[in-house]
Amino acid sequence: MLRISGLLTAFAILAGASLSPAAAEDKTITVFAAASMKNALDEVNAAYTAKTGVRFSVSYAASSVLARQIEQGAPADVFVSADTDWMDYAIARKTIDEPSRVNLLGNSIVLIAPKDSKIDNVAITQGFDLAKLAGDGRIATGDVKSVPAGKYAKAALEKLGAWQAAEAKFAMAESVRAALTLVARGEANLGIVYSTDAKVEPGVKIVGTFPADSHPAIIYPVAATTIAKAGTSDYLAFLRSSGARSILEKYGFKFLVSPTI
């Protein structure tokens, strides 16, 4: 009995040790990021994992969806939005650690068509006829009421005088990547997405670029949530590093801050 009792005591000590704060520390960072970030951020995160051993759980979706999920209590550590509006929304609801916010990246929006389309070299200027260009087909973009890419697209088309005639032809997608897929599959004749999206999808081609002054500046803010784990600040610092910059710029993003390290 004494031997058994001793073994049980030793097991209890070992079990207690395994549950110590150091051993039980969660080495995973949960990131909620705009769908357009997927390819680039996956590579950035892989570089951070190789450097630190920290792993990631990442949810990619429209910024609107992610901001609302965080508001409803989703356990995210980091939020990367494709526009400032949804970051402002999250801050107003006190789910974001405001001092940690950084306007990290810029982007541009482009007109795309399926790879084999006869449409090419579209001059996107005041009064261009997008509705005529689409013919009997659809034009895909993110939902113009909530998805940042769609909001930028509508703003640009309104300023260029092309929205009213083309509005009825739009297929509103739940995210910019969903819009990209519609065009790649030939289910839409045209689409309006970020230039970074078009570059990673071999099934589409860029046929025109929207003037930067036709829509609000495209800015991707990043911040920690108010429930972020310890160590999240180190990850945010890495996102501002020269190493992350080289990856993000490779995918076509514009780095808006000076690298920290």
Coordinates of N, CA and C in Angstrom, one line a residue, residues 26-195:
D26 N -0.5 28.9 -23.6 CA -1.0 28.7 -25.0 C -0.1 29.4 -26.0
K27 N 0.6 28.6 -26.8 CA 1.5 29.1 -27.8 C 0.9 29.3 -29.2
T28 N -0.4 29.5 -29.1 CA -1.1 29.8 -30.4 C -1.7 31.2 -30.3
I29 N -1.6 32.0 -31.4 CA -2.2 33.3 -31.6 C -3.3 33.2 -32.5
T30 N -4.5 33.7 -32.1 CA -5.7 33.6 -33.0 C -5.8 35.0 -33.7
V31 N -5.8 34.9 -35.0 CA -5.9 36.1 -35.9 C -7.1 36.1 -36.7
F32 N -7.9 37.2 -36.6 CA -9.0 37.4 -37.5 C -8.6 38.4 -38.6
A33 N -8.5 38.0 -39.8 CA -7.9 38.9 -40.9 C -8.8 38.9 -42.1
A34 N -8.8 40.1 -42.8 CA -9.5 40.3 -44.0 C -9.1 39.2 -45.0
A35 N -10.1 38.8 -45.8 CA -9.9 37.7 -46.7 C -8.8 37.9 -47.7
S36 N -8.6 39.2 -48.1 CA -7.6 39.5 -49.1 C -6.2 39.4 -48.5
M37 N -6.0 39.1 -47.2 CA -4.7 39.0 -46.6 C -4.2 37.5 -46.7
K38 N -5.0 36.6 -47.1 CA -4.7 35.2 -46.8 C -3.3 34.7 -47.3
N39 N -3.0 34.8 -48.5 CA -1.8 34.3 -49.0 C -0.6 35.0 -48.4
A40 N -0.6 36.3 -48.3 CA 0.5 37.0 -47.7 C 0.7 36.8 -46.3
L41 N -0.5 36.8 -45.5 CA -0.4 36.6 -44.1 C 0.0 35.2 -43.7
D42 N -0.4 34.2 -44.5 CA 0.0 32.8 -44.2 C 1.5 32.7 -44.3
E43 N 2.1 33.4 -45.2 CA 3.6 33.3 -45.3 C 4.3 34.1 -44.2
V44 N 3.7 35.2 -43.9 CA 4.3 36.0 -42.7 C 4.2 35.2 -41.5
N45 N 3.0 34.5 -41.2 CA 2.9 33.7 -40.0 C 3.8 32.5 -40.0
A46 N 4.0 31.9 -41.1 CA 5.0 30.8 -41.2 C 6.4 31.3 -40.8
A47 N 6.7 32.4 -41.3 CA 8.1 33.0 -40.9 C 8.1 33.2 -39.4
Y48 N 7.1 33.7 -38.8 CA 7.1 34.0 -37.4 C 7.1 32.7 -36.6
T49 N 6.4 31.7 -37.0 CA 6.4 30.4 -36.4 C 7.8 29.8 -36.4
A50 N 8.5 29.9 -37.6 CA 9.9 29.4 -37.7 C 10.8 30.1 -36.8
K51 N 10.5 31.3 -36.5 CA 11.4 32.1 -35.7 C 11.2 31.9 -34.2
T52 N 9.9 31.7 -33.8 CA 9.5 31.7 -32.4 C 8.9 30.4 -31.9
G53 N 8.4 29.6 -32.8 CA 7.7 28.4 -32.4 C 6.2 28.7 -32.1
V54 N 5.8 29.9 -32.1 CA 4.4 30.3 -31.9 C 3.6 29.9 -33.2
R55 N 2.4 29.3 -32.9 CA 1.6 28.9 -34.1 C 0.4 29.7 -34.2
F56 N -0.4 29.6 -35.2 CA -1.5 30.5 -35.5 C -2.8 29.7 -35.8
S57 N -3.9 30.3 -35.4 CA -5.2 29.9 -35.8 C -5.8 31.1 -36.5
V58 N -6.0 31.1 -37.8 CA -6.4 32.2 -38.5 C -7.8 32.1 -39.2
S59 N -8.7 33.0 -39.0 CA -10.0 33.1 -39.6 C -9.9 34.2 -40.7
Y60 N -10.2 33.9 -41.9 CA -10.2 34.9 -43.0 C -11.6 35.0 -43.4
A61 N -12.1 36.3 -43.5 CA -13.5 36.6 -44.0 C -13.5 38.1 -44.2
A62 N -14.7 38.5 -44.6 CA -14.9 40.0 -44.8 C -14.7 40.7 -43.4
S63 N -14.1 41.9 -43.5 CA -13.8 42.6 -42.3 C -15.1 42.8 -41.4
S64 N -16.2 43.1 -42.1 CA -17.4 43.3 -41.5 C -17.9 42.1 -40.6
V65 N -17.7 40.9 -41.2 CA -18.0 39.7 -40.5 C -17.2 39.5 -39.3
L66 N -15.9 39.7 -39.4 CA -14.9 39.5 -38.4 C -15.1 40.5 -37.2
A67 N -15.4 41.8 -37.5 CA -15.6 42.8 -36.5 C -16.8 42.4 -35.7
R68 N -17.8 41.9 -36.3 CA -19.1 41.6 -35.6 C -18.9 40.3 -34.7
Q69 N -18.1 39.4 -35.3 CA -17.8 38.2 -34.5 C -17.0 38.5 -33.2
I70 N -16.0 39.4 -33.4 CA -15.3 39.9 -32.2 C -16.2 40.5 -31.2
E71 N -17.1 41.3 -31.7 CA -18.1 42.0 -30.9 C -18.9 41.0 -30.1
Q72 N -19.2 39.9 -30.7 CA -20.0 38.9 -30.1 C -19.2 37.9 -29.1
G73 N -18.0 38.2 -29.0 CA -17.2 37.4 -28.0 C -16.2 36.4 -28.6
A74 N -16.1 36.4 -29.9 CA -15.1 35.4 -30.5 C -13.7 35.6 -29.9
P75 N -13.0 34.6 -29.6 CA -11.7 34.7 -28.9 C -10.5 35.0 -29.8
A76 N -10.6 36.2 -30.4 CA -9.5 36.6 -31.3 C -8.4 37.4 -30.5
D77 N -7.2 37.3 -30.9 CA -6.1 38.1 -30.3 C -5.7 39.3 -31.2
V78 N -5.9 39.1 -32.5 CA -5.5 40.2 -33.4 C -6.6 40.3 -34.5
F79 N -6.9 41.6 -34.8 CA -7.8 41.9 -35.9 C -7.1 42.7 -37.0
V80 N -7.2 42.2 -38.2 CA -6.6 42.9 -39.4 C -7.8 43.2 -40.3
S81 N -8.1 44.5 -40.4 CA -9.2 44.9 -41.2 C -8.7 45.4 -42.6
A82 N -9.6 45.3 -43.6 CA -9.3 45.9 -44.9 C -9.7 47.3 -45.1
D83 N -10.3 47.9 -44.0 CA -10.6 49.3 -44.1 C -10.6 49.9 -42.7
T84 N -10.5 51.2 -42.6 CA -10.5 51.8 -41.2 C -11.9 51.8 -40.6
D85 N -12.9 51.8 -41.4 CA -14.3 51.8 -40.8 C -14.6 50.7 -39.9
W86 N -14.2 49.5 -40.3 CA -14.5 48.3 -39.4 C -13.6 48.3 -38.2
M87 N -12.4 48.8 -38.3 CA -11.6 48.9 -37.1 C -12.2 49.9 -36.2
D88 N -12.6 51.0 -36.7 CA -13.3 52.1 -35.9 C -14.5 51.5 -35.2
Y89 N -15.3 50.7 -35.9 CA -16.4 50.0 -35.4 C -16.1 49.2 -34.2
A90 N -15.0 48.4 -34.3 CA -14.6 47.5 -33.2 C -14.1 48.3 -32.0
I91 N -13.3 49.4 -32.3 CA -12.9 50.3 -31.2 C -14.0 50.9 -30.5
A92 N -15.0 51.4 -31.2 CA -16.2 52.0 -30.6 C -16.9 51.0 -29.7
R93 N -16.8 49.7 -29.9 CA -17.4 48.7 -29.1 C -16.5 48.2 -28.1
K94 N -15.4 48.8 -27.9 CA -14.4 48.5 -26.9 C -13.9 47.0 -26.9
T95 N -13.8 46.5 -28.1 CA -13.2 45.1 -28.3 C -11.8 45.2 -28.7
I96 N -11.2 46.4 -29.0 CA -9.9 46.5 -29.5 C -9.0 47.4 -28.5
D97 N -7.8 46.9 -28.4 CA -6.8 47.7 -27.6 C -6.3 48.9 -28.5
E98 N -7.0 50.0 -28.4 CA -6.8 51.1 -29.3 C -5.3 51.5 -29.4
P99 N -4.5 51.6 -28.3 CA -3.1 52.0 -28.5 C -2.3 51.1 -29.3
S100 N -2.7 49.9 -29.5 CA -2.0 48.9 -30.3 C -2.2 49.0 -31.8
R101 N -3.2 49.9 -32.2 CA -3.6 50.0 -33.6 C -2.5 50.7 -34.4
V102 N -2.3 50.1 -35.6 CA -1.4 50.6 -36.6 C -2.0 50.5 -38.0
N103 N -1.9 51.6 -38.7 CA -2.4 51.5 -40.1 C -1.2 50.9 -40.9
L104 N -1.3 49.6 -41.2 CA -0.1 48.9 -41.6 C 0.1 48.9 -43.2
L105 N -1.0 48.7 -43.9 CA -0.8 48.4 -45.3 C -1.7 49.2 -46.2
G106 N -1.4 49.4 -47.5 CA -2.2 50.0 -48.5 C -2.4 49.0 -49.6
N107 N -3.4 49.3 -50.5 CA -3.7 48.4 -51.6 C -4.3 49.2 -52.7
S108 N -4.7 48.6 -53.8 CA -5.4 49.3 -54.9 C -6.5 48.3 -55.4
I109 N -7.5 48.9 -56.1 CA -8.5 48.1 -56.7 C -8.4 48.0 -58.2
V110 N -8.7 46.9 -58.7 CA -8.6 46.7 -60.2 C -9.8 46.0 -60.8
L111 N -10.0 46.2 -62.1 CA -11.0 45.5 -62.8 C -10.4 44.2 -63.4
I112 N -11.1 43.1 -63.1 CA -10.6 41.8 -63.6 C -11.6 41.1 -64.5
A113 N -11.1 40.2 -65.3 CA -11.9 39.3 -66.2 C -11.3 37.9 -66.2
P114 N -12.1 36.9 -66.6 CA -11.6 35.6 -66.7 C -10.3 35.6 -67.6
K115 N -9.4 34.7 -67.3 CA -8.1 34.6 -68.0 C -8.3 34.6 -69.6
D116 N -9.3 33.9 -70.0 CA -9.5 33.7 -71.5 C -10.5 34.8 -72.1
S117 N -10.9 35.8 -71.3 CA -11.8 36.8 -71.8 C -11.2 37.6 -72.9
K118 N -12.0 38.1 -73.8 CA -11.6 39.0 -74.9 C -11.4 40.4 -74.4
I119 N -11.9 40.7 -73.2 CA -11.8 42.0 -72.7 C -10.4 42.3 -72.2
D120 N -9.9 43.4 -72.6 CA -8.5 43.7 -72.2 C -8.2 45.2 -72.3
N121 N -7.3 45.7 -71.5 CA -6.8 47.1 -71.6 C -7.9 48.1 -71.5
V122 N -8.7 48.1 -70.4 CA -9.8 49.0 -70.2 C -9.3 50.3 -69.6
A123 N -9.6 51.4 -70.2 CA -9.2 52.7 -69.7 C -10.3 53.2 -68.7
I124 N -9.9 53.1 -67.4 CA -10.9 53.4 -66.4 C -10.8 54.9 -66.1
T125 N -11.6 55.7 -66.7 CA -11.6 57.1 -66.6 C -13.1 57.6 -66.4
Q126 N -13.2 58.9 -66.2 CA -14.5 59.5 -66.0 C -15.5 59.1 -67.1
G127 N -16.6 58.6 -66.8 CA -17.7 58.2 -67.7 C -17.5 56.9 -68.5
F128 N -16.5 56.1 -68.1 CA -16.3 54.8 -68.8 C -17.6 53.9 -68.6
D129 N -17.9 53.2 -69.6 CA -19.2 52.4 -69.6 C -19.0 51.0 -69.2
L130 N -19.0 50.8 -67.8 CA -18.8 49.5 -67.3 C -20.0 48.5 -67.6
A131 N -21.2 49.1 -67.6 CA -22.4 48.3 -67.9 C -22.3 47.7 -69.3
K132 N -21.9 48.5 -70.3 CA -21.8 48.0 -71.7 C -20.6 47.0 -71.8
L133 N -19.6 47.2 -71.0 CA -18.4 46.3 -71.1 C -18.8 44.9 -70.6
A134 N -19.7 44.9 -69.6 CA -20.1 43.6 -69.0 C -21.0 42.8 -69.9
G135 N -21.7 43.5 -70.8 CA -22.6 42.8 -71.7 C -23.7 42.2 -71.0
D136 N -24.0 40.9 -71.3 CA -25.1 40.2 -70.6 C -24.7 39.5 -69.3
G137 N -23.4 39.7 -69.0 CA -22.9 39.0 -67.8 C -22.9 39.8 -66.6
R138 N -22.4 39.2 -65.5 CA -22.4 39.9 -64.2 C -21.1 40.5 -63.9
I139 N -21.1 41.4 -62.9 CA -19.9 42.0 -62.4 C -19.8 41.7 -60.9
A140 N -18.8 41.0 -60.5 CA -18.6 40.6 -59.1 C -17.8 41.5 -58.3
T141 N -18.2 41.7 -57.1 CA -17.4 42.4 -56.1 C -18.0 42.1 -54.7
G142 N -17.3 42.5 -53.6 CA -17.8 42.3 -52.3 C -19.1 43.2 -52.1
D143 N -19.9 42.7 -51.2 CA -21.2 43.5 -50.9 C -20.8 44.9 -50.6
V144 N -21.4 45.8 -51.4 CA -21.1 47.2 -51.4 C -21.6 47.9 -50.1
K145 N -22.4 47.2 -49.3 CA -22.9 47.8 -48.1 C -22.0 47.5 -46.9
S146 N -21.2 46.5 -47.0 CA -20.4 46.1 -45.9 C -19.0 45.6 -46.1
V147 N -18.8 44.9 -47.2 CA -17.4 44.4 -47.5 C -16.5 45.6 -48.0
P148 N -15.4 45.8 -47.4 CA -14.5 46.9 -47.8 C -14.3 47.0 -49.3
A149 N -13.9 45.9 -50.0 CA -13.6 46.0 -51.4 C -14.9 46.5 -52.2
G150 N -16.0 46.0 -51.8 CA -17.3 46.5 -52.4 C -17.5 48.0 -52.2
K151 N -17.3 48.4 -51.0 CA -17.4 49.8 -50.6 C -16.5 50.7 -51.5
Y152 N -15.2 50.3 -51.6 CA -14.3 51.0 -52.4 C -14.8 51.0 -53.9
A153 N -15.2 49.9 -54.3 CA -15.7 49.8 -55.7 C -16.8 50.7 -56.0
K154 N -17.8 50.7 -55.2 CA -19.0 51.6 -55.4 C -18.6 53.0 -55.3
A155 N -17.7 53.4 -54.4 CA -17.3 54.8 -54.3 C -16.6 55.2 -55.6
A156 N -15.7 54.3 -56.1 CA -15.0 54.7 -57.3 C -15.9 54.8 -58.5
L157 N -16.9 53.9 -58.6 CA -17.8 53.9 -59.8 C -18.8 55.2 -59.7
E158 N -19.1 55.5 -58.5 CA -20.0 56.7 -58.3 C -19.2 58.0 -58.8
K159 N -18.0 58.0 -58.4 CA -17.2 59.2 -58.7 C -16.9 59.3 -60.2
L160 N -16.8 58.1 -60.8 CA -16.5 58.1 -62.3 C -17.7 58.1 -63.1
G161 N -18.9 58.1 -62.5 CA -20.2 58.2 -63.2 C -20.6 56.9 -63.8
A162 N -20.1 55.8 -63.3 CA -20.5 54.5 -63.9 C -21.4 53.6 -63.1
W163 N -21.7 54.0 -61.9 CA -22.4 53.2 -60.9 C -23.9 53.0 -61.3
Q164 N -24.6 54.0 -61.6 CA -26.0 53.9 -61.9 C -26.4 52.9 -63.0
A165 N -25.6 53.0 -64.1 CA -25.9 52.1 -65.2 C -25.5 50.7 -64.9
A166 N -24.5 50.5 -64.1 CA -24.0 49.1 -63.9 C -24.5 48.4 -62.7
E167 N -25.2 49.2 -61.8 CA -25.6 48.6 -60.5 C -26.4 47.3 -60.6
A168 N -27.3 47.3 -61.6 CA -28.2 46.1 -61.7 C -27.4 44.8 -62.1
K169 N -26.2 45.0 -62.7 CA -25.4 43.9 -63.1 C -24.5 43.3 -62.1
F170 N -24.5 43.9 -60.9 CA -23.6 43.5 -59.9 C -24.0 42.2 -59.1
A171 N -23.1 41.3 -58.9 CA -23.3 40.1 -58.1 C -22.5 40.4 -56.8
M172 N -23.2 40.6 -55.7 CA -22.6 40.9 -54.4 C -22.1 39.7 -53.7
A173 N -20.8 39.6 -53.4 CA -20.3 38.4 -52.8 C -20.0 38.7 -51.3
E174 N -19.9 37.6 -50.5 CA -19.7 37.8 -49.0 C -18.3 38.2 -48.7
S175 N -17.4 38.1 -49.6 CA -16.0 38.6 -49.4 C -15.4 38.9 -50.7
V176 N -14.2 39.6 -50.7 CA -13.6 39.9 -52.0 C -13.0 38.6 -52.6
R177 N -12.6 37.6 -51.8 CA -12.1 36.4 -52.4 C -13.3 35.6 -53.0
A178 N -14.5 35.7 -52.5 CA -15.6 35.0 -53.1 C -15.9 35.6 -54.5
A179 N -15.8 37.0 -54.6 CA -15.9 37.7 -55.8 C -14.9 37.2 -56.8
L180 N -13.6 37.1 -56.3 CA -12.5 36.6 -57.2 C -12.8 35.3 -57.8
T181 N -13.4 34.4 -57.0 CA -13.7 33.0 -57.4 C -14.8 33.0 -58.5
L182 N -15.8 33.9 -58.3 CA -16.8 34.0 -59.3 C -16.3 34.3 -60.7
V183 N -15.3 35.2 -60.8 CA -14.7 35.6 -62.0 C -13.8 34.5 -62.5
A184 N -13.0 33.9 -61.7 CA -12.1 32.8 -62.1 C -12.9 31.6 -62.7
R185 N -14.1 31.4 -62.2 CA -14.9 30.3 -62.7 C -15.7 30.6 -63.9
G186 N -15.6 31.9 -64.3 CA -16.4 32.3 -65.5 C -17.8 32.6 -65.2
E187 N -18.2 32.7 -63.9 CA -19.6 32.9 -63.5 C -19.9 34.4 -63.5
A188 N -18.9 35.2 -63.6 CA -19.1 36.7 -63.8 C -18.1 37.1 -64.9
N189 N -18.6 38.0 -65.8 CA -17.7 38.5 -66.9 C -16.6 39.4 -66.4
L190 N -16.9 40.1 -65.3 CA -15.9 41.1 -64.7 C -16.0 41.1 -63.2
G191 N -15.0 41.6 -62.6 CA -15.0 41.7 -61.1 C -14.2 42.9 -60.7
I192 N -14.4 43.4 -59.5 CA -13.6 44.5 -59.0 C -13.1 43.9 -57.6
V193 N -11.8 43.8 -57.6 CA -11.1 43.2 -56.4 C -9.8 44.0 -56.1
Y194 N -9.1 43.6 -55.1 CA -7.8 44.2 -54.8 C -6.8 43.7 -55.8
S195 N -5.8 44.5 -56.1 CA -4.8 44.1 -57.0 C -4.0 42.9 -56.5

